[in-house]
Amino acid sequence: MELNIPIPEDIQVTVEGNKFTVSKDQQSLDRAFPVRVVSITVKDREVIIKSFSEVARSRAMVGTFRAHVNNMIKGLQDPFVYKLKVCAAHFPMTVKRVGGEVQLQNFLGEKKVRKVKISEDVNVKIEGQDITISASDIEAAGAAASKIEQMTRLCKKDRRVFQDGIFMTEKAGKKI
């Protein structure tokens, strides 16, 4: 099985061993593909993903690599954006970015400040009750959004009563 992915004019792609790098201007994303059943090559402005056998696992890996390569190319052209909303029914929460982490104060009246570390290549913008997360790497943006959402997770409490939290409203440009 073989799949060809066209490379846009403003993007450069290199393959060195099992390391795949996509770059545009000053940004670059790289990923290791340590699978022996699939080979990735670049030829004539196309990425060629080829499996050595027609086993279902090999075909699945080709599709997985195609999705990863497409996400890397899309991310460099347009960053992936996640939007979250701060909902405070009982106690007013304060969310702010301090250095490499996001801090949440006064969640359900807690005195302790909740903190989450965020990767350096992820941009977090906090405007009132809206949090916007953008990054060229879809996995880094999604991980940051889910960490912030999980920061307000409640255990052993009735969600119908305790409605405070930070909730995802948009995932990589798609409304939830």
GROMACS .gro file of C-alpha atoms in nm:
model
  176
    1MET     CA    1   0.000   0.000   0.000
    2GLU     CA    2   0.128   0.345  -0.087
    3LEU     CA    3  -0.007   0.694  -0.015
    4ASN     CA    4   0.116   1.022  -0.161
    5ILE     CA    5   0.071   1.352   0.023
    6PRO     CA    6   0.138   1.673  -0.175
    7ILE     CA    7   0.361   1.929  -0.003
    8PRO     CA    8   0.254   2.297  -0.028
    9GLU     CA    9   0.505   2.538  -0.183
   10ASP     CA   10   0.591   2.728   0.137
   11ILE     CA   11   0.671   2.416   0.343
   12GLN     CA   12   0.995   2.214   0.351
   13VAL     CA   13   0.998   1.847   0.448
   14THR     CA   14   1.302   1.635   0.535
   15VAL     CA   15   1.340   1.273   0.638
   16GLU     CA   16   1.653   1.154   0.819
   17GLY     CA   17   1.635   0.791   0.922
   18ASN     CA   18   1.315   0.761   1.120
   19LYS     CA   19   1.294   1.135   1.202
   20PHE     CA   20   1.047   1.336   0.996
   21THR     CA   21   1.074   1.719   0.998
   22VAL     CA   22   0.829   1.973   0.855
   23SER     CA   23   0.934   2.338   0.858
   24LYS     CA   24   0.805   2.676   0.743
   25ASP     CA   25   0.987   3.006   0.795
   26GLN     CA   26   1.122   2.991   1.152
   27GLN     CA   27   0.887   2.716   1.277
   28SER     CA   28   0.952   2.346   1.255
   29LEU     CA   29   0.784   2.032   1.380
   30ASP     CA   30   0.964   1.701   1.400
   31ARG     CA   31   0.845   1.355   1.484
   32ALA     CA   32   1.006   1.014   1.509
   33PHE     CA   33   0.839   0.728   1.326
   34PRO     CA   34   1.006   0.420   1.478
   35VAL     CA   35   0.809   0.159   1.286
   36ARG     CA   36   0.981  -0.087   1.056
   37VAL     CA   37   0.672  -0.192   0.860
   38VAL     CA   38   0.638   0.151   0.693
   39SER     CA   39   0.883   0.370   0.502
   40ILE     CA   40   0.854   0.745   0.451
   41THR     CA   41   1.032   0.923   0.166
   42VAL     CA   42   1.013   1.267   0.003
   43LYS     CA   43   1.020   1.291  -0.375
   44ASP     CA   44   0.906   1.564  -0.617
   45ARG     CA   45   0.717   1.779  -0.359
   46GLU     CA   46   0.533   1.470  -0.230
   47VAL     CA   47   0.560   1.264   0.085
   48ILE     CA   48   0.539   0.894  -0.001
   49ILE     CA   49   0.427   0.659   0.276
   50LYS     CA   50   0.469   0.295   0.178
   51SER     CA   51   0.406  -0.028   0.367
   52PHE     CA   52   0.614  -0.336   0.301
   53SER     CA   53   0.323  -0.576   0.337
   54GLU     CA   54  -0.054  -0.573   0.296
   55VAL     CA   55  -0.128  -0.691   0.648
   56ALA     CA   56  -0.402  -0.492   0.825
   57ARG     CA   57  -0.156  -0.359   1.084
   58SER     CA   58   0.071  -0.220   0.811
   59ARG     CA   59  -0.221  -0.053   0.633
   60ALA     CA   60  -0.334   0.097   0.963
   61MET     CA   61   0.015   0.238   1.026
   62VAL     CA   62   0.017   0.398   0.680
   63GLY     CA   63  -0.312   0.572   0.760
   64THR     CA   64  -0.184   0.681   1.100
   65PHE     CA   65   0.133   0.830   0.952
   66ARG     CA   66  -0.071   1.006   0.684
   67ALA     CA   67  -0.285   1.169   0.954
   68HIS     CA   68   0.024   1.276   1.151
   69VAL     CA   69   0.192   1.426   0.842
   70ASN     CA   70  -0.128   1.608   0.739
   71ASN     CA   71  -0.167   1.750   1.091
   72MET     CA   72   0.194   1.871   1.091
   73ILE     CA   73   0.147   2.046   0.755
   74LYS     CA   74  -0.190   2.198   0.857
   75GLY     CA   75  -0.047   2.315   1.189
   76LEU     CA   76   0.234   2.508   1.025
   77GLN     CA   77  -0.006   2.672   0.779
   78ASP     CA   78  -0.273   2.753   1.041
   79PRO     CA   79  -0.223   2.695   1.415
   80PHE     CA   80  -0.470   2.465   1.591
   81VAL     CA   81  -0.697   2.661   1.827
   82TYR     CA   82  -0.878   2.528   2.133
   83LYS     CA   83  -1.123   2.744   2.327
   84LEU     CA   84  -1.224   2.696   2.688
   85LYS     CA   85  -1.479   2.876   2.903
   86VAL     CA   86  -1.449   2.950   3.275
   87CYS     CA   87  -1.782   2.883   3.448
   88ALA     CA   88  -1.817   2.997   3.810
   89ALA     CA   89  -2.161   2.948   3.964
   90HIS     CA   90  -2.073   2.988   4.334
   91PHE     CA   91  -1.726   3.135   4.384
   92PRO     CA   92  -1.557   3.373   4.137
   93MET     CA   93  -1.246   3.205   3.997
   94THR     CA   94  -0.933   3.379   3.877
   95VAL     CA   95  -0.729   3.225   3.596
   96LYS     CA   96  -0.393   3.369   3.495
   97ARG     CA   97  -0.075   3.271   3.314
   98VAL     CA   98   0.241   3.296   3.521
   99GLY     CA   99   0.560   3.198   3.342
  100GLY     CA  100   0.523   2.848   3.202
  101GLU     CA  101   0.209   2.758   3.394
  102VAL     CA  102  -0.159   2.844   3.425
  103GLN     CA  103  -0.282   2.919   3.776
  104LEU     CA  104  -0.638   2.892   3.907
  105GLN     CA  105  -0.733   3.072   4.228
  106ASN     CA  106  -1.046   3.042   4.445
  107PHE     CA  107  -1.188   2.729   4.279
  108LEU     CA  108  -1.490   2.637   4.494
  109GLY     CA  109  -1.354   2.871   4.761
  110GLU     CA  110  -1.022   2.684   4.797
  111LYS     CA  111  -0.730   2.875   4.940
  112LYS     CA  112  -0.480   2.656   4.755
  113VAL     CA  113  -0.377   2.773   4.408
  114ARG     CA  114  -0.413   2.504   4.143
  115LYS     CA  115  -0.131   2.502   3.885
  116VAL     CA  116  -0.074   2.332   3.550
  117LYS     CA  117   0.252   2.339   3.354
  118ILE     CA  118   0.213   2.428   2.987
  119SER     CA  119   0.461   2.355   2.708
  120GLU     CA  120   0.666   2.648   2.577
  121ASP     CA  121   0.544   2.619   2.217
  122VAL     CA  122   0.178   2.660   2.321
  123ASN     CA  123   0.024   3.008   2.330
  124VAL     CA  124  -0.234   3.062   2.604
  125LYS     CA  125  -0.444   3.378   2.591
  126ILE     CA  126  -0.683   3.453   2.880
  127GLU     CA  127  -0.949   3.719   2.820
  128GLY     CA  128  -1.202   3.740   3.103
  129GLN     CA  129  -1.394   3.411   3.105
  130ASP     CA  130  -1.249   3.284   2.774
  131ILE     CA  131  -0.924   3.091   2.737
  132THR     CA  132  -0.774   3.047   2.389
  133ILE     CA  133  -0.498   2.793   2.331
  134SER     CA  134  -0.312   2.781   2.001
  135ALA     CA  135  -0.015   2.582   1.876
  136SER     CA  136   0.115   2.443   1.550
  137ASP     CA  137   0.138   2.096   1.707
  138ILE     CA  138  -0.212   1.952   1.752
  139GLU     CA  139  -0.099   1.715   2.026
  140ALA     CA  140   0.062   1.992   2.232
  141ALA     CA  141  -0.245   2.216   2.198
  142GLY     CA  142  -0.482   1.933   2.288
  143ALA     CA  143  -0.270   1.827   2.585
  144ALA     CA  144  -0.261   2.183   2.721
  145ALA     CA  145  -0.638   2.223   2.681
  146SER     CA  146  -0.712   1.893   2.851
  147LYS     CA  147  -0.471   1.968   3.138
  148ILE     CA  148  -0.647   2.298   3.204
  149GLU     CA  149  -0.988   2.130   3.184
  150GLN     CA  150  -0.879   1.847   3.416
  151MET     CA  151  -0.745   2.099   3.667
  152THR     CA  152  -1.108   2.164   3.771
  153ARG     CA  153  -1.221   1.801   3.776
  154LEU     CA  154  -1.443   1.715   4.070
  155CYS     CA  155  -1.459   1.375   4.238
  156LYS     CA  156  -1.746   1.249   4.453
  157LYS     CA  157  -1.956   1.560   4.402
  158ASP     CA  158  -2.287   1.598   4.223
  159ARG     CA  159  -2.223   1.785   3.894
  160ARG     CA  160  -2.581   1.914   3.895
  161VAL     CA  161  -2.501   2.111   4.210
  162PHE     CA  162  -2.130   2.187   4.166
  163GLN     CA  163  -2.126   2.339   3.819
  164ASP     CA  164  -1.803   2.536   3.855
  165GLY     CA  165  -1.514   2.452   3.627
  166ILE     CA  166  -1.333   2.518   3.302
  167PHE     CA  167  -1.494   2.353   3.003
  168MET     CA  168  -1.382   2.305   2.644
  169THR     CA  169  -1.611   2.477   2.392
  170GLU     CA  170  -1.410   2.442   2.071
  171LYS     CA  171  -1.164   2.169   1.974
  172ALA     CA  172  -0.921   2.245   1.689
  173GLY     CA  173  -1.174   2.472   1.521
  174LYS     CA  174  -1.475   2.241   1.573
  175LYS     CA  175  -1.758   2.337   1.809
  176ILE     CA  176  -1.834   2.085   2.081
   0.00000   0.00000   0.00000
